Amino acid sequence: MKNICFYFEVHQALRLKRYRFFDIGDNHYYYDDFQTEDYLRNLVEEAYLPANRTIAEMIRSSNGKFKCAFSISGISLDLFEQYAPELIDSFRELAQSNTVEFLAEPYAHSLASVFNPQEFELQVKMHSDKIESLFGKRPTAFRNAELIYSDEIGELVANMGYKVMLIDEARHIMGWKSPNFVYRHAYRPKLKLLVRNYKLSDDIAFRFSDHSWKDFPLTAEKYIHWIKNTPPEENIINIWMGYEAIGHFQRQESGIFDFLKAIPYRAMEQEIGFIFPSEAGRRIEAVDSLSVPHPISWSGHEKDLTPWLGNDLQQEALNKLYAVSERVHLCKEHPLKYDWLMLQTSDHFRYMSHKDPFGTYYESAYDAFINYMNVLADFLDRVNAQYPDGIENEELNELIKTINNQEKQIALLEQEIAKLQAAKPVCKRKTN
Amino acid sequence: MKALMLGWEFPPHILGGLGTASYGLTKSMSQQGDMEITFVIPKPQGDEDQSFLKITGACCVPVVWKENSWEHVNVRIGKLMHPDEYFWLRNGIKYDYRRIYTNDLGCIDFSGRYPDNLLEEISNYEAVVSVLAHQLSFDIIHSHDWLTYPAGVFAKQISGKPLVVHVHATDFDRSRGQVNPIVYGIEKRGMELADHIITVSDLTRRTVIEKYHQHPDKVTTVHNAVEPLKDVDSFVKTPRKDKVVTFLGRITMQKGPEYFVEAAHRVLQKTQKVRFVMAGSGDMMQAMIDLAAQRNIADRFHFTGFLKGREVHQMLAESDVYVMPSVSEPFGISPLEAMQVGTPSIISKQSGCAEILTHAIKTDYWDIEAMADAIYTIVENPAAYRSLRELGREEVNNIRWYDAGLKVRKIYDRLTGAL
């Protein structure tokens, strides 16, 4: 039996305000709250809320047969709590129906998996905590920000105990292989990999209302027919996209909501089921392993990391940022930690791309770079104020370790004292 | 295809960007093989590069019939024009121009610059071109800038050949809105009577359509390009302690020098490792010196005076940042020259070249904060400097006059019915 695995990415970044170099050192607030609220409210009202209602209806009309997964970045959840609490409620309702799954991902939708494994693990844990506190369940399947994946990252994820991870269909990795099977990690066979069906996903996300597309108009019947006509042994069709595709890129007027509503019925008619990523990992056997020596993502045709670190500007920004990660980990100050997460969001670096600054609100890559670097300069100054960069990281670590160890040692010694004191009477008895 | 081009300047004796653009365009068009260009300028010096076109000096063309011996003509203008040509052109005198003051050869003396009696010089130029229009054979007339529009129109009326006017600037750019009605009149009439209008940027195209009320179909943008520098590697940057930020151009209202001074003031409040250079001269120079003194940055703000030829490229190459805060710039070729020698450029959005450049930072001319921010980033951040330097150079090397020439040729072909 064939199964469709629907998954939607929900991620919006906080917008940086125009931060001039005169502000460095004077002003430590980096965000344009008005802009953030404005576009977020817009998006929530025209896309996220109606889409959630549609999905609720799909679940109802299919008697709970329809299932889908969401990955909501921690940063977005923070923003929704502040600007659109009703959206959180709406997700909560979906969560209670037990027909949606929430995936784990790094909290800040960051590139930490590439730059700093320690930071990556911290963020994943943070995100799982957040999801659990909001929706009552800890995620068991993992997707990385921008679906970035390599053997190395896969290993990190496997070490954290996840059994399923989501990746994109990169031509140079898949070759002749079909994305419609379950695969496994190159040398950690317990980690199963689900592969996005790039064509069928983009048919909805980008081509649905394109009048020049040869398959326009797309109906649910036609779409399910395509899925039905895949070779019979192919057992999972992964349809993944950014959630804003529903209602924002494809407007309500295009009929996208009605298209979706018709999907469960048409699918059941053809005996096609729906499945969670975690369920797929448990139930479907992997057919082969995939070896990914260099990181891939879900962006562009090359499916590599160039949209975020393809030019000198982006590399400079990222290197400067992650150079202080150890120091920030030592910090306890909450605002600093918050800014640290916000500044890691992958979107900031995407805006600095010359070739593909998707979703940018800057006039040019240079404009984005200037603004970000000014903010970063101020942030680095603040980190420096706590832990001056005159001291080497290792040295600093040693000092901190000594302090931490001191406590442990004291605790250890106290334990010993207690043990010895307890042992005293026994000794006495023996001598007697 | 034979083109009669009417211009005012030609290298090496140039006063502004017009001469450079004329040279680049004609040189690239001559590479098309079947182009034959006669370029008329008021007063050639005899040392112009004539390897790819023929330059005719308006000051050697007789407009009043005077008897002279071959030898006398040879002595007088032999280095600019062959005496036989002089006598042949003399047959083209069809109108009575005795009202104009002429010399012993029946020719008019031109200054070849932009003198106070510019309007008189324009009408004299028109008279000269009438003689050429009667005598030469050509398929198309191409007028560069308003000074030659009346002559172009007259040549069209005489020969019946199509006229293309090339708008390198309009009076709206030169005067910040205080338009001279006589100049406007000449420009408007030239555009009205032209068969096609070429503008150097979409910005200028909009001005032509909105302010001169021309039909959009008649106006095409052909962006300028930049000649590759042959000795580009000879311009090197001497390592120095302080970064150099440069403004280069005429110090006039149009170029927005005061915004540069203000931006410098902002940058110097944050860092002292930068020096600012204002190269060029102009009617606002004194005011700028005063302004720099008022802002208390005169110790870090330097004036070089007028630079020419190699000095220009040397100055650009020595700079870490080139800034062009022009209030209104039809095209603006100097950022391209700066990028050729690897100097990152900050340009105003109100300049035409902003339309074709990606690897330059663009700000509004009045936005001194953005300008200061960009300067600060480039001097403080090696990655930004490197990126702008390398990608900018690559970008500029791909902007070729040859492509611009092909676009102009297409317009010729359409007008002459060759297409």
PDB file of C-alpha atoms in Angstrom, chain B residues 73-237:
ATOM      1  CA  VAL B  73      45.051  75.918 -47.591  1.00  0.00           C
ATOM      2  CA  ASN B  74      47.687  73.260 -47.014  1.00  0.00           C
ATOM      3  CA  VAL B  75      49.720  75.565 -44.823  1.00  0.00           C
ATOM      4  CA  ARG B  76      46.700  76.731 -42.848  1.00  0.00           C
ATOM      5  CA  ILE B  77      44.816  73.491 -42.137  1.00  0.00           C
ATOM      6  CA  GLY B  78      46.935  70.777 -43.743  1.00  0.00           C
ATOM      7  CA  LYS B  79      47.420  68.840 -40.511  1.00  0.00           C
ATOM      8  CA  LEU B  80      43.701  68.616 -39.894  1.00  0.00           C
ATOM      9  CA  MET B  81      42.258  68.176 -43.378  1.00  0.00           C
ATOM     10  CA  HIS B  82      43.544  67.461 -46.874  1.00  0.00           C
ATOM     11  CA  PRO B  83      43.241  70.597 -49.067  1.00  0.00           C
ATOM     12  CA  ASP B  84      41.455  68.582 -51.784  1.00  0.00           C
ATOM     13  CA  GLU B  85      38.756  67.759 -49.302  1.00  0.00           C
ATOM     14  CA  TYR B  86      38.475  71.425 -48.396  1.00  0.00           C
ATOM     15  CA  PHE B  87      37.890  72.369 -52.011  1.00  0.00           C
ATOM     16  CA  TRP B  88      35.445  69.561 -52.496  1.00  0.00           C
ATOM     17  CA  LEU B  89      33.450  70.516 -49.423  1.00  0.00           C
ATOM     18  CA  ARG B  90      33.376  74.121 -50.630  1.00  0.00           C
ATOM     19  CA  ASN B  91      31.031  72.949 -53.372  1.00  0.00           C
ATOM     20  CA  GLY B  92      28.509  72.129 -50.672  1.00  0.00           C
ATOM     21  CA  ILE B  93      27.929  75.755 -49.730  1.00  0.00           C
ATOM     22  CA  LYS B  94      24.297  76.332 -50.671  1.00  0.00           C
ATOM     23  CA  TYR B  95      23.335  79.082 -48.275  1.00  0.00           C
ATOM     24  CA  ASP B  96      24.565  82.574 -47.672  1.00  0.00           C
ATOM     25  CA  TYR B  97      26.386  82.569 -44.337  1.00  0.00           C
ATOM     26  CA  ARG B  98      28.198  85.855 -44.797  1.00  0.00           C
ATOM     27  CA  ARG B  99      26.477  87.143 -41.670  1.00  0.00           C
ATOM     28  CA  ILE B 100      28.765  84.851 -39.660  1.00  0.00           C
ATOM     29  CA  TYR B 101      32.288  86.012 -38.995  1.00  0.00           C
ATOM     30  CA  THR B 102      34.645  83.750 -40.965  1.00  0.00           C
ATOM     31  CA  ASN B 103      38.402  83.677 -41.434  1.00  0.00           C
ATOM     32  CA  ASP B 104      40.438  83.889 -44.636  1.00  0.00           C
ATOM     33  CA  LEU B 105      39.399  80.351 -45.648  1.00  0.00           C
ATOM     34  CA  GLY B 106      35.712  81.020 -45.156  1.00  0.00           C
ATOM     35  CA  CYS B 107      35.755  78.812 -42.057  1.00  0.00           C
ATOM     36  CA  ILE B 108      34.416  79.591 -38.592  1.00  0.00           C
ATOM     37  CA  ASP B 109      36.658  79.617 -35.530  1.00  0.00           C
ATOM     38  CA  PHE B 110      35.367  77.352 -32.808  1.00  0.00           C
ATOM     39  CA  SER B 111      36.516  77.271 -29.219  1.00  0.00           C
ATOM     40  CA  GLY B 112      35.652  73.564 -28.951  1.00  0.00           C
ATOM     41  CA  ARG B 113      34.764  74.075 -25.299  1.00  0.00           C
ATOM     42  CA  TYR B 114      31.719  75.316 -23.456  1.00  0.00           C
ATOM     43  CA  PRO B 115      32.174  79.109 -23.765  1.00  0.00           C
ATOM     44  CA  ASP B 116      29.790  81.833 -22.680  1.00  0.00           C
ATOM     45  CA  ASN B 117      28.595  82.357 -26.231  1.00  0.00           C
ATOM     46  CA  LEU B 118      27.721  78.694 -26.448  1.00  0.00           C
ATOM     47  CA  LEU B 119      24.436  79.348 -28.232  1.00  0.00           C
ATOM     48  CA  GLU B 120      26.245  81.197 -30.999  1.00  0.00           C
ATOM     49  CA  GLU B 121      28.691  78.347 -31.338  1.00  0.00           C
ATOM     50  CA  ILE B 122      25.814  75.882 -31.584  1.00  0.00           C
ATOM     51  CA  SER B 123      24.237  77.783 -34.445  1.00  0.00           C
ATOM     52  CA  ASN B 124      27.618  78.109 -36.210  1.00  0.00           C
ATOM     53  CA  TYR B 125      28.034  74.363 -35.872  1.00  0.00           C
ATOM     54  CA  GLU B 126      24.635  73.992 -37.497  1.00  0.00           C
ATOM     55  CA  ALA B 127      25.827  76.051 -40.464  1.00  0.00           C
ATOM     56  CA  VAL B 128      28.896  73.857 -40.896  1.00  0.00           C
ATOM     57  CA  VAL B 129      26.854  70.688 -40.807  1.00  0.00           C
ATOM     58  CA  SER B 130      24.569  72.024 -43.548  1.00  0.00           C
ATOM     59  CA  VAL B 131      27.572  72.096 -45.877  1.00  0.00           C
ATOM     60  CA  LEU B 132      28.526  68.552 -44.884  1.00  0.00           C
ATOM     61  CA  ALA B 133      24.946  67.337 -45.288  1.00  0.00           C
ATOM     62  CA  HIS B 134      24.881  68.586 -48.867  1.00  0.00           C
ATOM     63  CA  GLN B 135      28.221  67.132 -49.809  1.00  0.00           C
ATOM     64  CA  LEU B 136      28.674  63.858 -47.900  1.00  0.00           C
ATOM     65  CA  SER B 137      26.726  60.690 -48.462  1.00  0.00           C
ATOM     66  CA  PHE B 138      25.443  58.820 -45.390  1.00  0.00           C
ATOM     67  CA  ASP B 139      22.536  56.622 -44.311  1.00  0.00           C
ATOM     68  CA  ILE B 140      21.884  57.931 -40.837  1.00  0.00           C
ATOM     69  CA  ILE B 141      22.570  60.962 -38.654  1.00  0.00           C
ATOM     70  CA  HIS B 142      23.513  60.491 -35.006  1.00  0.00           C
ATOM     71  CA  SER B 143      23.583  63.548 -32.733  1.00  0.00           C
ATOM     72  CA  HIS B 144      25.362  63.396 -29.384  1.00  0.00           C
ATOM     73  CA  ASP B 145      23.855  65.698 -26.742  1.00  0.00           C
ATOM     74  CA  TRP B 146      21.856  68.872 -27.089  1.00  0.00           C
ATOM     75  CA  LEU B 147      24.674  71.013 -28.526  1.00  0.00           C
ATOM     76  CA  THR B 148      24.450  69.117 -31.785  1.00  0.00           C
ATOM     77  CA  TYR B 149      20.680  68.584 -31.976  1.00  0.00           C
ATOM     78  CA  PRO B 150      20.004  71.705 -34.132  1.00  0.00           C
ATOM     79  CA  ALA B 151      22.704  70.596 -36.556  1.00  0.00           C
ATOM     80  CA  GLY B 152      21.282  67.078 -36.629  1.00  0.00           C
ATOM     81  CA  VAL B 153      17.809  68.346 -37.350  1.00  0.00           C
ATOM     82  CA  PHE B 154      19.104  70.568 -40.156  1.00  0.00           C
ATOM     83  CA  ALA B 155      21.069  67.678 -41.666  1.00  0.00           C
ATOM     84  CA  LYS B 156      17.930  65.580 -41.581  1.00  0.00           C
ATOM     85  CA  GLN B 157      15.918  68.271 -43.342  1.00  0.00           C
ATOM     86  CA  ILE B 158      18.566  68.598 -46.033  1.00  0.00           C
ATOM     87  CA  SER B 159      19.284  64.927 -46.647  1.00  0.00           C
ATOM     88  CA  GLY B 160      16.027  63.290 -45.660  1.00  0.00           C
ATOM     89  CA  LYS B 161      17.950  60.655 -43.733  1.00  0.00           C
ATOM     90  CA  PRO B 162      16.739  59.439 -40.327  1.00  0.00           C
ATOM     91  CA  LEU B 163      18.026  61.211 -37.232  1.00  0.00           C
ATOM     92  CA  VAL B 164      18.981  59.565 -33.961  1.00  0.00           C
ATOM     93  CA  VAL B 165      19.597  61.800 -30.974  1.00  0.00           C
ATOM     94  CA  HIS B 166      21.684  60.439 -28.130  1.00  0.00           C
ATOM     95  CA  VAL B 167      20.804  61.912 -24.750  1.00  0.00           C
ATOM     96  CA  HIS B 168      23.879  61.824 -22.508  1.00  0.00           C
ATOM     97  CA  ALA B 169      22.300  64.288 -20.093  1.00  0.00           C
ATOM     98  CA  THR B 170      19.345  66.620 -19.914  1.00  0.00           C
ATOM     99  CA  ASP B 171      19.138  70.073 -18.473  1.00  0.00           C
ATOM    100  CA  PHE B 172      17.191  68.619 -15.548  1.00  0.00           C
ATOM    101  CA  ASP B 173      20.343  66.763 -14.480  1.00  0.00           C
ATOM    102  CA  ARG B 174      22.638  69.719 -14.913  1.00  0.00           C
ATOM    103  CA  SER B 175      20.539  72.270 -13.077  1.00  0.00           C
ATOM    104  CA  ARG B 176      18.816  70.319 -10.259  1.00  0.00           C
ATOM    105  CA  GLY B 177      15.501  71.386 -11.682  1.00  0.00           C
ATOM    106  CA  GLN B 178      16.305  75.044 -12.453  1.00  0.00           C
ATOM    107  CA  VAL B 179      15.919  74.438 -16.170  1.00  0.00           C
ATOM    108  CA  ASN B 180      17.137  77.007 -18.666  1.00  0.00           C
ATOM    109  CA  PRO B 181      14.195  77.541 -21.057  1.00  0.00           C
ATOM    110  CA  ILE B 182      16.423  78.111 -24.100  1.00  0.00           C
ATOM    111  CA  VAL B 183      18.328  74.893 -23.511  1.00  0.00           C
ATOM    112  CA  TYR B 184      15.077  73.050 -22.844  1.00  0.00           C
ATOM    113  CA  GLY B 185      13.694  74.410 -26.105  1.00  0.00           C
ATOM    114  CA  ILE B 186      16.667  73.167 -28.096  1.00  0.00           C
ATOM    115  CA  GLU B 187      16.529  69.763 -26.428  1.00  0.00           C
ATOM    116  CA  LYS B 188      12.800  69.404 -26.925  1.00  0.00           C
ATOM    117  CA  ARG B 189      12.905  70.379 -30.594  1.00  0.00           C
ATOM    118  CA  GLY B 190      15.740  67.934 -31.230  1.00  0.00           C
ATOM    119  CA  MET B 191      13.798  65.104 -29.598  1.00  0.00           C
ATOM    120  CA  GLU B 192      10.562  65.994 -31.370  1.00  0.00           C
ATOM    121  CA  LEU B 193      12.179  65.924 -34.792  1.00  0.00           C
ATOM    122  CA  ALA B 194      14.354  62.886 -34.175  1.00  0.00           C
ATOM    123  CA  ASP B 195      13.300  59.510 -35.540  1.00  0.00           C
ATOM    124  CA  HIS B 196      14.632  57.791 -32.471  1.00  0.00           C
ATOM    125  CA  ILE B 197      16.040  58.799 -29.097  1.00  0.00           C
ATOM    126  CA  ILE B 198      18.798  56.902 -27.308  1.00  0.00           C
ATOM    127  CA  THR B 199      19.235  57.509 -23.590  1.00  0.00           C
ATOM    128  CA  VAL B 200      22.170  56.383 -21.459  1.00  0.00           C
ATOM    129  CA  SER B 201      19.997  55.017 -18.632  1.00  0.00           C
ATOM    130  CA  ASP B 202      16.403  54.238 -17.741  1.00  0.00           C
ATOM    131  CA  LEU B 203      16.571  57.197 -15.401  1.00  0.00           C
ATOM    132  CA  THR B 204      17.259  59.529 -18.324  1.00  0.00           C
ATOM    133  CA  ARG B 205      14.698  57.678 -20.405  1.00  0.00           C
ATOM    134  CA  ARG B 206      12.064  58.489 -17.803  1.00  0.00           C
ATOM    135  CA  THR B 207      13.075  62.142 -17.828  1.00  0.00           C
ATOM    136  CA  VAL B 208      12.795  62.230 -21.616  1.00  0.00           C
ATOM    137  CA  ILE B 209       9.362  60.650 -21.524  1.00  0.00           C
ATOM    138  CA  GLU B 210       7.971  62.595 -18.572  1.00  0.00           C
ATOM    139  CA  LYS B 211       9.631  65.977 -18.883  1.00  0.00           C
ATOM    140  CA  TYR B 212      10.058  66.205 -22.652  1.00  0.00           C
ATOM    141  CA  HIS B 213       6.810  64.383 -23.392  1.00  0.00           C
ATOM    142  CA  GLN B 214       8.227  61.886 -25.863  1.00  0.00           C
ATOM    143  CA  HIS B 215       6.427  58.695 -26.804  1.00  0.00           C
ATOM    144  CA  PRO B 216       7.969  55.747 -24.912  1.00  0.00           C
ATOM    145  CA  ASP B 217       8.227  53.672 -28.114  1.00  0.00           C
ATOM    146  CA  LYS B 218      10.578  56.239 -29.541  1.00  0.00           C
ATOM    147  CA  VAL B 219      13.003  56.115 -26.639  1.00  0.00           C
ATOM    148  CA  THR B 220      15.494  53.288 -26.102  1.00  0.00           C
ATOM    149  CA  THR B 221      18.058  52.930 -23.338  1.00  0.00           C
ATOM    150  CA  VAL B 222      21.574  51.941 -24.326  1.00  0.00           C
ATOM    151  CA  HIS B 223      23.707  51.896 -21.210  1.00  0.00           C
ATOM    152  CA  ASN B 224      27.227  53.167 -21.476  1.00  0.00           C
ATOM    153  CA  ALA B 225      30.131  50.823 -20.935  1.00  0.00           C
ATOM    154  CA  VAL B 226      33.772  51.259 -20.120  1.00  0.00           C
ATOM    155  CA  GLU B 227      36.849  50.780 -22.268  1.00  0.00           C
ATOM    156  CA  PRO B 228      39.150  48.097 -20.871  1.00  0.00           C
ATOM    157  CA  LEU B 229      42.247  49.692 -19.371  1.00  0.00           C
ATOM    158  CA  LYS B 230      45.293  48.399 -21.220  1.00  0.00           C
ATOM    159  CA  ASP B 231      47.722  49.112 -18.407  1.00  0.00           C
ATOM    160  CA  VAL B 232      45.380  48.161 -15.603  1.00  0.00           C
ATOM    161  CA  ASP B 233      48.114  46.293 -13.732  1.00  0.00           C
ATOM    162  CA  SER B 234      50.336  49.355 -13.627  1.00  0.00           C
ATOM    163  CA  PHE B 235      47.996  51.033 -11.175  1.00  0.00           C
ATOM    164  CA  VAL B 236      48.888  49.671  -7.793  1.00  0.00           C
ATOM    165  CA  LYS B 237      47.785  50.477  -4.310  1.00  0.00           C
TER     166      LYS B 237
END
